[in-house]
């Protein structure tokens, strides 16, 4: 588990245009229509990388509207998982947004790394899965290869 920083700016490459289609938010301030779940992790290593929603604007969320990305904001989003890792085994996947760890709200990627690392095990993690706006794994895998800080 680590946080990834990207040099991507808040604007798309010239090949992309900003989509300003508004999204409706649910009672928790996230794009409506998504689902929530809890994952239980018992191992010390999660085997996943977090990036913020805004950092993923030109990769994982490249097909999402600008308002969708703004709604996700700085929340930690799974941008990579190791096959067979605790995250993979628990069903945590690309684009899933981490909301809580052992009942504690998590709102930023750096906070997620610290809280997940320090959390007692078994660890319960609450996630949100958007129902749209996530590019397929094959569309963005090459773009998500970053060096961890």
PDB file of C-alpha atoms in Angstrom, residues 82-89:
ATOM      1  CA  UNK A  82      -1.107  -7.048  -6.904  1.00  0.00           C
ATOM      2  CA  UNK A  83      -2.612 -10.287  -8.199  1.00  0.00           C
ATOM      3  CA  UNK A  84      -3.197 -12.646  -5.275  1.00  0.00           C
ATOM      4  CA  UNK A  85      -2.678  -9.905  -2.668  1.00  0.00           C
ATOM      5  CA  UNK A  86      -4.934  -9.320   0.322  1.00  0.00           C
ATOM      6  CA  UNK A  87      -6.660  -6.525  -1.628  1.00  0.00           C
ATOM      7  CA  UNK A  88      -7.223  -8.805  -4.621  1.00  0.00           C
ATOM      8  CA  UNK A  89      -8.482 -11.660  -2.435  1.00  0.00           C
TER       9      UNK A  89
END
